[in-house]
Coordinates of C-alpha atoms in Angstrom, one line a residue:
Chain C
X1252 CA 0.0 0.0 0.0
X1253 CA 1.2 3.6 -0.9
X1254 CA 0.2 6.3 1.7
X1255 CA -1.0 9.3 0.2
X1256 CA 2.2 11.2 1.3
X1257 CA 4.3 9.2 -0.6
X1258 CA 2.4 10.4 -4.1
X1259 CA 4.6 11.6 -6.9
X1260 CA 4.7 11.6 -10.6
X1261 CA 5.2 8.2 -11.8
X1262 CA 3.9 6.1 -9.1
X1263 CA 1.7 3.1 -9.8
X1264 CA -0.9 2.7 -8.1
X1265 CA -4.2 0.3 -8.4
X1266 CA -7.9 1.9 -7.8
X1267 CA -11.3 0.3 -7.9
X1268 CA -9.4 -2.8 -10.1
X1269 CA -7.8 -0.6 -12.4
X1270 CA -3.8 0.1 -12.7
X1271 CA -2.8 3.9 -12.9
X1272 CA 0.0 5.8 -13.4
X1273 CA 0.2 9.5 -11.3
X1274 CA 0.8 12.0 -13.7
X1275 CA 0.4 15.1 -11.3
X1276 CA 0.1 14.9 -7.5
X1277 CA -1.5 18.6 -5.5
X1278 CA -1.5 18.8 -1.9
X1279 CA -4.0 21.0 -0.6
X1280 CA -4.7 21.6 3.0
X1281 CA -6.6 24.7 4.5
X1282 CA -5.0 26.1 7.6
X1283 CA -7.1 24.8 10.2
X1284 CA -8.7 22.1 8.2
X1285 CA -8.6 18.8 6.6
X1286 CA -6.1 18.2 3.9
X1287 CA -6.5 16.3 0.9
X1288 CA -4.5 15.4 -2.4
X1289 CA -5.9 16.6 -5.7
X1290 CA -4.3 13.6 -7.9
X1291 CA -4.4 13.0 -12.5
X1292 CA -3.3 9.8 -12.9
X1293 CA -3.7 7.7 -16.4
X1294 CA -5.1 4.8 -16.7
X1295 CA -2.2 1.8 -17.9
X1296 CA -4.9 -0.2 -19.9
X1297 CA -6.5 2.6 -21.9
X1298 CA -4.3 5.8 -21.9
X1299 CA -7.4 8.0 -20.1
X1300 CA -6.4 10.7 -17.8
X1301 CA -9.2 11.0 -15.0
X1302 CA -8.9 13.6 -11.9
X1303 CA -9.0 12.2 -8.1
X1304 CA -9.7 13.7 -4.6
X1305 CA -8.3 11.2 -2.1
X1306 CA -8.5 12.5 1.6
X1307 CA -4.7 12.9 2.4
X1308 CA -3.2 9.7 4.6
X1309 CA -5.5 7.6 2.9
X1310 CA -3.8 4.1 1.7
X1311 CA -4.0 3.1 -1.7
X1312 CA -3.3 -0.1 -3.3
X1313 CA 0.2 -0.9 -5.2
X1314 CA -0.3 -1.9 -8.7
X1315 CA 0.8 -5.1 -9.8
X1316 CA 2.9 -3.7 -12.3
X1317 CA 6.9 -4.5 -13.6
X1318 CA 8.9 -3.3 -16.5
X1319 CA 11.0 -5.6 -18.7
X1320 CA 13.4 -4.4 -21.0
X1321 CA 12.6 -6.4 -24.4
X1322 CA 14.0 -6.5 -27.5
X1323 CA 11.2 -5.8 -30.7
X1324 CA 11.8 -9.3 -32.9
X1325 CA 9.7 -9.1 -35.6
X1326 CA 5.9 -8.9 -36.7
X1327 CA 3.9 -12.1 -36.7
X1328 CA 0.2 -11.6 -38.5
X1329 CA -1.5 -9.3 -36.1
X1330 CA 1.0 -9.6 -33.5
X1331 CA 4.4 -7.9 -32.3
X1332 CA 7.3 -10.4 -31.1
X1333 CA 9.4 -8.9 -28.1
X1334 CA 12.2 -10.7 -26.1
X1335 CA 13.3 -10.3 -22.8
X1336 CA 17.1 -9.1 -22.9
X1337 CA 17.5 -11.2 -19.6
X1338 CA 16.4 -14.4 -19.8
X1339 CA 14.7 -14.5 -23.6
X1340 CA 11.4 -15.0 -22.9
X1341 CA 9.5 -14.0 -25.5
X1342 CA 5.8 -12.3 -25.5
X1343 CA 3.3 -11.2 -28.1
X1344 CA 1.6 -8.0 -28.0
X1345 CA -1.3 -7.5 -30.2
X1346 CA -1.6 -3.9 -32.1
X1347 CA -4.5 -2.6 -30.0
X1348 CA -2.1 -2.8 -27.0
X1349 CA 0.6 -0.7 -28.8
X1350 CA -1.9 1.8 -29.6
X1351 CA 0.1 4.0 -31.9
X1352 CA 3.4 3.2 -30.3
X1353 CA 3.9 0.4 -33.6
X1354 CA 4.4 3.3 -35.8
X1355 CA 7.9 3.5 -34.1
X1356 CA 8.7 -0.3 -33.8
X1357 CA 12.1 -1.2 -35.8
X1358 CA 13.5 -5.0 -35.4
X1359 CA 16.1 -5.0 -32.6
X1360 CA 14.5 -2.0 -31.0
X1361 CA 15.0 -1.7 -26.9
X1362 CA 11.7 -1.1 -25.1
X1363 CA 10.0 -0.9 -21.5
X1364 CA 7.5 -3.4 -21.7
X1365 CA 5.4 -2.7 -18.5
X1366 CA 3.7 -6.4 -17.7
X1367 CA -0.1 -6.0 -15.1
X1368 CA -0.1 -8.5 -13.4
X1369 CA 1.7 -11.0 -15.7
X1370 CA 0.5 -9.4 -18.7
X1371 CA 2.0 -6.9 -21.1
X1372 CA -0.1 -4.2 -21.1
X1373 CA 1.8 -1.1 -22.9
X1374 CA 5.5 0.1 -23.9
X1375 CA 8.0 2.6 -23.7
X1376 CA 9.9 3.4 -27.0
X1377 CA 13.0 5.6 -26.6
X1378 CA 12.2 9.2 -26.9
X1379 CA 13.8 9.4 -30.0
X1380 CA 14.1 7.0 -33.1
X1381 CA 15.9 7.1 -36.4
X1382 CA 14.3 6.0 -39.6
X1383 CA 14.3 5.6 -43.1
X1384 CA 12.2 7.7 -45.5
X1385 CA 10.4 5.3 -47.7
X1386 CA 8.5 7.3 -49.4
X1387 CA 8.1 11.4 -50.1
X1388 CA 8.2 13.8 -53.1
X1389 CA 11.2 15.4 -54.6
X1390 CA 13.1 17.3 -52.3
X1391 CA 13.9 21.3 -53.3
X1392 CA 17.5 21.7 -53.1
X1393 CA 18.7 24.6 -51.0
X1394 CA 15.0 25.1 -49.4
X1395 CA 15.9 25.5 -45.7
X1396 CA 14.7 28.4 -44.9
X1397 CA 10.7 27.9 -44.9
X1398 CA 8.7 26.3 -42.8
X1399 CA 6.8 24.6 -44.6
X1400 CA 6.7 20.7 -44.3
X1401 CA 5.7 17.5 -46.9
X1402 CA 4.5 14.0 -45.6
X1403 CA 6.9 11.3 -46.1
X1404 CA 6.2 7.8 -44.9
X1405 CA 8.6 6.3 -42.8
X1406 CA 9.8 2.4 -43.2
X1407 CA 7.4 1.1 -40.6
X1408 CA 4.3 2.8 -42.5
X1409 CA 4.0 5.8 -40.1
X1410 CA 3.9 9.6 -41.6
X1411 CA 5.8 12.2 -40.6
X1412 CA 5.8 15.8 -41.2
X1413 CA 9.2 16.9 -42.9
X1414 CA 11.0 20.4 -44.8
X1415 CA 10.7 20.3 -47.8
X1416 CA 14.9 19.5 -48.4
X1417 CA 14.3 16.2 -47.2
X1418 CA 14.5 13.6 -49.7
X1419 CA 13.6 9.7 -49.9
X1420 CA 15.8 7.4 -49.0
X1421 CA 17.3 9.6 -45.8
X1422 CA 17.4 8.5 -42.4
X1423 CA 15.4 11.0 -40.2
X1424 CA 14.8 11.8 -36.1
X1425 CA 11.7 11.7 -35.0
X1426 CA 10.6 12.4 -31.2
X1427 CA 8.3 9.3 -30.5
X1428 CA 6.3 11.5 -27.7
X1429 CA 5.0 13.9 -30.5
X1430 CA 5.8 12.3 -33.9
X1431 CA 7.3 15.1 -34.7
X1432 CA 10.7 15.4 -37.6
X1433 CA 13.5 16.7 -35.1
X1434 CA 16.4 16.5 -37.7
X1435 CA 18.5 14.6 -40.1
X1436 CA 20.3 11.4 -38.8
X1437 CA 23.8 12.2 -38.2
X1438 CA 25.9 9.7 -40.1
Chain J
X535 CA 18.4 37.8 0.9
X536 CA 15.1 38.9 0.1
X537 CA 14.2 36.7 3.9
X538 CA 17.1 38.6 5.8
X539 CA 15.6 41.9 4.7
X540 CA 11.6 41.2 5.4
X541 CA 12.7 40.4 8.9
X542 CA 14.8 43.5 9.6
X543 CA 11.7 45.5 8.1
X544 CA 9.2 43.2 10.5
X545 CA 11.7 44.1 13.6
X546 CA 11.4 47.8 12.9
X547 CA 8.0 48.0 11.8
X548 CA 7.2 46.2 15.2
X549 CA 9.3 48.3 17.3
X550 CA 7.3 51.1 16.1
X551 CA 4.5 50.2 17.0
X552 CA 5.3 49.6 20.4
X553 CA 5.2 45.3 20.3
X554 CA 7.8 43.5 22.2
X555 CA 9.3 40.6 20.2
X556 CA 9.5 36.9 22.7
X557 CA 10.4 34.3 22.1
X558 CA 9.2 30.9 23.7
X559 CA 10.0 27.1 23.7
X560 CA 9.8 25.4 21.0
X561 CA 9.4 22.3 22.2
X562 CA 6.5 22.1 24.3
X563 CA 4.2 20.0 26.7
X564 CA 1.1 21.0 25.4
X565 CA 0.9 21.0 21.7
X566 CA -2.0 23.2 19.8
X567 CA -5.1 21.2 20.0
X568 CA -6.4 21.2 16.6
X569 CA -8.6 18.7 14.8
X570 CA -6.6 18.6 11.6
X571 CA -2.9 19.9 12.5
X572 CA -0.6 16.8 14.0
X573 CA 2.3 18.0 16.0
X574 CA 5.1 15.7 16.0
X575 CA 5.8 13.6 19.3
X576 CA 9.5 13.6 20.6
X577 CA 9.0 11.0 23.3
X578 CA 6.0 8.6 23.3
X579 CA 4.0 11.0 26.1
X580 CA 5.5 14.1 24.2
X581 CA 7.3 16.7 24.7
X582 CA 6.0 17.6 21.3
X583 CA 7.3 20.5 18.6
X584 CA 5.4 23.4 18.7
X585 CA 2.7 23.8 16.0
X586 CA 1.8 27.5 17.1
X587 CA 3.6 29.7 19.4
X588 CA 0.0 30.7 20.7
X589 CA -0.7 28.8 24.1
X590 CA 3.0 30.2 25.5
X591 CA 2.3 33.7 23.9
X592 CA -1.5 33.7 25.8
X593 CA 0.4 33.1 28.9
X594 CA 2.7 35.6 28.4
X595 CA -0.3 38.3 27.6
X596 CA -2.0 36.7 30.4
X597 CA 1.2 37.8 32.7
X598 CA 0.9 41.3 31.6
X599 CA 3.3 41.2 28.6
X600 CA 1.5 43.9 26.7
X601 CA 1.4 43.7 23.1
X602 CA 4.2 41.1 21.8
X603 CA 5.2 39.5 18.4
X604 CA 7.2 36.2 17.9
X605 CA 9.1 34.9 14.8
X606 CA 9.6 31.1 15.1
X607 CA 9.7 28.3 13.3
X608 CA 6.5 25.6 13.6
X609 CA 5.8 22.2 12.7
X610 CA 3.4 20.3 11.4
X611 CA 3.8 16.6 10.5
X612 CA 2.2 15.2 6.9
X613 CA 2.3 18.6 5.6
X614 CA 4.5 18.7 2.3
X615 CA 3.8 20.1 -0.8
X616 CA 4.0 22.8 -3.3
X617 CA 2.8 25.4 -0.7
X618 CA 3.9 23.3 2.6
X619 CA 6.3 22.3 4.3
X620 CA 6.5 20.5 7.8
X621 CA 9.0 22.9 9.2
X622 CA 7.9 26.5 8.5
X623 CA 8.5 30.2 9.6
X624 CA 5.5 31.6 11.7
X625 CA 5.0 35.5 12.6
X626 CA 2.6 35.4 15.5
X627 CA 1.3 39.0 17.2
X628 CA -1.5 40.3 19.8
X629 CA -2.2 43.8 19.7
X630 CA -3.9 44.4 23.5
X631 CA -6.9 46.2 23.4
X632 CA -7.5 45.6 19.8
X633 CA -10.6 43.9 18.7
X634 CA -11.1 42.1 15.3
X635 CA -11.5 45.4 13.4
X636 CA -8.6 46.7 15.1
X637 CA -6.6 43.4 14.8
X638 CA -7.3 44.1 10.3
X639 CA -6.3 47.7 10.7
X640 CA -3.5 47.1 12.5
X641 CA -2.4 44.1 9.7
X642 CA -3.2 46.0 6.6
X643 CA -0.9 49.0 7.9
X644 CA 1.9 46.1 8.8
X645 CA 1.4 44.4 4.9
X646 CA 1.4 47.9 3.1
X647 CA 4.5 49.4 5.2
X648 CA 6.7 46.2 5.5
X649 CA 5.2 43.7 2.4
X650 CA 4.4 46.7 0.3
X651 CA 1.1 45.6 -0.8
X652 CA -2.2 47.0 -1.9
X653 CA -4.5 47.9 0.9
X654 CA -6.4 44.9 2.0
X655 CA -10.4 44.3 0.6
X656 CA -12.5 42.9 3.4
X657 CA -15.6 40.1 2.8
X658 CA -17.1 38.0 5.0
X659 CA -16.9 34.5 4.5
X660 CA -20.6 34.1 4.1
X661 CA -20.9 36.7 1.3
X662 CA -18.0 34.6 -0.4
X663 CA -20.1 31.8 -0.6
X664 CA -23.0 33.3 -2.1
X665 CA -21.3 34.8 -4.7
X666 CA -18.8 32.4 -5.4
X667 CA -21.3 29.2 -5.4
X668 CA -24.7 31.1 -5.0
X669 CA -25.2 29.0 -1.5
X670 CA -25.6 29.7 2.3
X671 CA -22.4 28.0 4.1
X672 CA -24.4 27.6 7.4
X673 CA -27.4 25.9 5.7
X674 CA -25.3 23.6 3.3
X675 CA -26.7 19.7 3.2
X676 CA -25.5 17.0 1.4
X677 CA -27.1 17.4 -1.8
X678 CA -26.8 20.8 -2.2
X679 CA -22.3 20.1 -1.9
X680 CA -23.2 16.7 -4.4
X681 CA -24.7 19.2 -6.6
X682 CA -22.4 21.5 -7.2
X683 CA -19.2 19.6 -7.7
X684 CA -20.9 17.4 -9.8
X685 CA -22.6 20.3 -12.3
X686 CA -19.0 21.4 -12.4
X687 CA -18.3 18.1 -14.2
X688 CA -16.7 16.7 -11.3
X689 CA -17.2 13.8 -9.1
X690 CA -17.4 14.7 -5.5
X691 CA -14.3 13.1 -3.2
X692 CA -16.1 9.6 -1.3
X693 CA -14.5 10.6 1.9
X694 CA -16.7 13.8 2.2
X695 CA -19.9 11.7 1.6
X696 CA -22.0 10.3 4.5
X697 CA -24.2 11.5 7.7
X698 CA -20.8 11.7 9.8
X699 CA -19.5 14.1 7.6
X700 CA -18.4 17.6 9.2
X701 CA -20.0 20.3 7.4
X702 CA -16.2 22.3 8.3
X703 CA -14.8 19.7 6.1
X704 CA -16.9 19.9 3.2
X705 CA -17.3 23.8 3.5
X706 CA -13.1 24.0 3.4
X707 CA -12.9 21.3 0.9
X708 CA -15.4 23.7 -1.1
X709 CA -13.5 27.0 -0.4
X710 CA -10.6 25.8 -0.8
X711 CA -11.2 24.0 -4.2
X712 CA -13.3 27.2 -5.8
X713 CA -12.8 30.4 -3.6
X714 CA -9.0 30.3 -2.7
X715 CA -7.3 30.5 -5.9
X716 CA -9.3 33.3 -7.2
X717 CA -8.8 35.3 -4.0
X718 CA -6.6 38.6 -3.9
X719 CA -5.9 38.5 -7.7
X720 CA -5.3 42.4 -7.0
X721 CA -5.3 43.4 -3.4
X722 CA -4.7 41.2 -0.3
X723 CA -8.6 39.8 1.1
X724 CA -9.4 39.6 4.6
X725 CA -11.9 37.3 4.8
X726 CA -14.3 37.6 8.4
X727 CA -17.1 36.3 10.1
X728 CA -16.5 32.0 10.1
X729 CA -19.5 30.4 10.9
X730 CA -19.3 29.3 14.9
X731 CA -17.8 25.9 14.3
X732 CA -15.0 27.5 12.4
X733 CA -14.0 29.8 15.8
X734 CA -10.9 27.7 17.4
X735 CA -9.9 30.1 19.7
X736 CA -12.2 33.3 18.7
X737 CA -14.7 34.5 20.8
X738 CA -18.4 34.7 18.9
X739 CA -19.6 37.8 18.0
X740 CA -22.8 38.0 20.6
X741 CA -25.0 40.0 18.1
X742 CA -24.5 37.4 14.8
X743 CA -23.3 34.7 16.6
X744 CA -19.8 34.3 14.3
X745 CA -16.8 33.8 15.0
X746 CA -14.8 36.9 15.3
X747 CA -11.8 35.1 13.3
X748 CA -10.9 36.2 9.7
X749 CA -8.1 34.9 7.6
X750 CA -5.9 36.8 5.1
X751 CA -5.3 35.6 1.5
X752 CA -3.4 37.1 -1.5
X753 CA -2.7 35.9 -5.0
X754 CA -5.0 32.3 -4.5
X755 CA -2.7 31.7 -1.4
X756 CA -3.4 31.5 2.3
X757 CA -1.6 33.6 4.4
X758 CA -2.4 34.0 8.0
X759 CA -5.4 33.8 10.6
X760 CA -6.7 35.8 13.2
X761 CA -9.1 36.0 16.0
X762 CA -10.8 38.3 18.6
X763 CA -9.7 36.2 21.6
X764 CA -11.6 34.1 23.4
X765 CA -11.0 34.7 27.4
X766 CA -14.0 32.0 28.9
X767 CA -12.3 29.2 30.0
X768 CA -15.5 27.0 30.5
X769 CA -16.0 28.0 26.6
X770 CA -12.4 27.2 25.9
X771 CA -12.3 23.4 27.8
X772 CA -15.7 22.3 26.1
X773 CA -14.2 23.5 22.8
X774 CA -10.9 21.7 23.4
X775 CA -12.6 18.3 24.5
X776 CA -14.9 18.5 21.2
X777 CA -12.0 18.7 19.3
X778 CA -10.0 15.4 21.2
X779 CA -13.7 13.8 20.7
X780 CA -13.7 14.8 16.9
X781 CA -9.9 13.3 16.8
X782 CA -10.9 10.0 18.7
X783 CA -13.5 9.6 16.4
X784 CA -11.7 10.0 14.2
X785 CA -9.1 7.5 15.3
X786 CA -6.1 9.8 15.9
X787 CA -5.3 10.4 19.5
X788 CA -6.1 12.9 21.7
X789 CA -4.0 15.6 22.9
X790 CA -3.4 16.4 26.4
X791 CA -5.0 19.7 27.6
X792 CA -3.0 22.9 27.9
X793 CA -4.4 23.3 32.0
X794 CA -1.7 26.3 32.2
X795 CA -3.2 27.7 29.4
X796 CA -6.9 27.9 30.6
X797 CA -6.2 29.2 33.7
X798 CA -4.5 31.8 32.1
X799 CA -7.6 32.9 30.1
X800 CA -8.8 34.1 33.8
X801 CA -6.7 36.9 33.4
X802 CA -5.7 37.5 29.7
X803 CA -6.5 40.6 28.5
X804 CA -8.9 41.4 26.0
X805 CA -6.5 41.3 22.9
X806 CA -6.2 40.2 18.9
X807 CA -3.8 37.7 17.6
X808 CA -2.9 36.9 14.3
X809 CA -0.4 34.0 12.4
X810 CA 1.0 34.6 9.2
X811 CA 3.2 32.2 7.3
X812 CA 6.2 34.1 6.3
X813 CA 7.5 31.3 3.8
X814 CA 4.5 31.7 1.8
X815 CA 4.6 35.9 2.0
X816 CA 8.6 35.6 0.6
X817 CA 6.7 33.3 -2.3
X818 CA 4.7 36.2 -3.3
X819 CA 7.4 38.3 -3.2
X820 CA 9.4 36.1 -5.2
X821 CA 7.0 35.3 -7.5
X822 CA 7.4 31.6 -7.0
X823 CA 5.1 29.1 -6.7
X824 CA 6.7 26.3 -4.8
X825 CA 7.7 27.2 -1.3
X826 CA 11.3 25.3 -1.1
X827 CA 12.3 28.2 -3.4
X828 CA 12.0 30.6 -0.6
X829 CA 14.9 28.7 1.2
X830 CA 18.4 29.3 0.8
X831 CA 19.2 25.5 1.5
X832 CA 16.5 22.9 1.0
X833 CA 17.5 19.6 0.9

């Protein structure tokens, strides 16, 4: 059990069945009255963020949750091979679990797998990921002073925002928090 | 810095105005008795670290101190936060003579001279409610409190639901959810007139029945409290064993009653006292919103 005092971002913590993640912990207390902690915490299985008055000192469950480092194997049908780095267990996660994470999935990749209660519920990619451009229109040689940006698809089938100097076949960095084009691979 | 100079201007602003600073123990038999502030224990039976300076400064007043002012620090176990800490700096003063008018005159000169702020507004807390939320704070039920979190598109916290519900604890859990933050966006607020079960330590105003407390706030933040003091000792022991009854309840223990302090009552003067956390004046004057900034070494 977790006492409200020890709350802070990151925790994991299980309510009413459900595994959550704090995302932002408030403690509020009025002089002479009775304090309380003014908690958003996400929910592990479906992304939601819901808000939570719990009366401070209040004890709230420990989720049931670890995080593996795996290794991204391959696709399989509908499925995503990953392999534990330790001991090489292997585990299938299906593309509803990944949510949009499997836009960023290359073979070999290093990932959190966070596991609820013996089950992998949801990943961690790096923050940032190199890839190859697959597909985008010509480039415009010497245009890098605008802003403006092209779609290119990426070698896993996402689409990314890019100048309009980048050309296909380059290797790109993209921040995997916002999908956004960060700058040309270096090397 | 900016703490070393508040205090000098404090000191001579108090010297001024003819209050003599004290200073008393910090670690203390009789620690405040308060239904939601938990001093911290030394021993098993106490001595316990001051949460207030205010039993030892009644006593003082009680001696024939005259007016007096104390900068100490206080503490307060499970309070951490953003605007908390366990360990804080308290500025505590009785003006003698002074009643709850006086007590806000005689703050308001002390915040424009040595905080340099605006001159204070002053509401009572039951006008705050009705324009705030549109309710009466002394008439609040259940489904009236149900109802307005929940049009707010909120859901209303399970531990202030039920019949054994204080209506204190939902009233501060409603002021300080929706009144607090917007209060002294320009000018500090004194905020008067708590309903009766609100008064602590103030004496009740005999024609409305409130408590002659008030509280200051400024830029969404609490800042101090202050009361028209309460001299009835018979008043002041039934008040102190409903609050060890409201703890036991509760199931935290009770605290041992000051005895010093209520004879002292007999012959305290009548007098005003006020608390004001200094931590959280050096935020505003920072402009920081997270009090460990307003420490030269926080570890």
């Amino acid at each position: 059990m977790y006492n409200t005092n020890e709350f802070k971002k990151g925790l994991r913590i299980e309510m009413d069945g459900v595994p959550y993640t704090i995302v932002e912990n408030q403690f509020v207390k009025p002089g002479k009255g009775q304090a309380f902690n003014r908690v958003k915490i996400k929910n592990l299985l479906n992304g939601n963020v819901i808000e939570r008055t719990l009366k401070s000192g209040e004890k709230v469950d420990k989720a049931d949750v670890i995080e593996r480092e795996m290794q991204y194997l391959y696709p399989e049908g509908d499925k995503y091979v990953f392999m534990d780095t330790g001991n090489y267990e292997q585990t299938e996660m299906s593309k509803e679990q990944l949510g949009e994470e499997w836009k960023w999935l290359l073979e070999q990749m290093l990932v959190q797998v966070i596991f609820y209660k013996g089950q992998p519920i949801t990943l961690t990619l790096p923050n940032f990921v190199e890839m190859e451009i697959t597909y985008c229109e010509p480039g415009l040689k010497g245009d890098t002073a605008t802003n403006t940006l092209k779609p290119a698809t990426m070698s896993t089938g996402a689409q990314v925002m890019v100048p309009l100097f980048i050309t296909q076949g380059e290797r790109i960095r993209v921040d995997t928090r916002t999908g956004e084009y960060m700058e040309r691979a270096k090397s | 810095m900016a703490r070393a100079g508040l205090l000098a201007r404090l000191r001579q602003f108090m010297a001024k105005a003819g209050l003599l600073e004290v200073e008393t123990s910090l670690m203390v038999a009789h620690p405040a008795l308060e239904p939601h502030i938990e001093p911290f224990a030394i021993g098993p039976q106490g001595p316990y670290l001051n949460s207030s300076p205010e039993y030892a400064m009644k006593r003082l007043l009680a001696k024939g101190s005259g007016s007096i002012y104390q900068i100490c620090k206080s503490f307060r176990k499970e309070e951490q936060g953003q605007r908390h800490r366990s360990e804080f700096t308290l500025l505590e003063y009785y003006v003698v003579g002074a009643d709850l008018a006086g007590l806000m005159d005689f703050t308001d000169q002390l915040q424009q001279t040595v905080f340099n702020w605006p001159k204070a507004e002053r509401v009572a807390y039951g006008e705050l409610f009705k324009a705030h939320l549109g309710l009466d704070p002394l008439s609040l039920n259940e489904a009236q409190f149900l109802n307005l979190i929940n049009k707010r598109g909120e859901s209303a916290p399970s531990f202030l639901l039920g019949a054994a519900v204080s209506q204190e604890d939902r009233l501060d859990f409603l002021f300080s959810s929706y009144i607090e933050p917007h209060l002294g966006e320009v000018s500090p607020v004194f905020v008067f007139h708590y309903p009766p079960f609100m008064a602590a330590l103030a004496r009740l105003d005999p024609l409305t029945g409130q408590a002659c407390r008030f509280e200051v706030f400024y830029k969404g933040l609490e800042l101090g409290n202050g009361y028209f003091e309460l001299k009835q000792r018979a008043e002041q022991r039934n008040r102190f064993d409903l609050v060890n009854q409201k703890r036991l309840e509760r199931g935290d223990l009770a605290l041992p009653l000051d005895e010093p302090l209520l004879s002292a009552l007999d012959t305290l003067p009548d007098c005003a006292g006020l608390a004001m956390g200094l931590d959280r004046v050096l935020m505003i004057e920072l402009g920081s919103d997270d009090i460990r900034e307003t420490l030269a070494i926080n570890d």
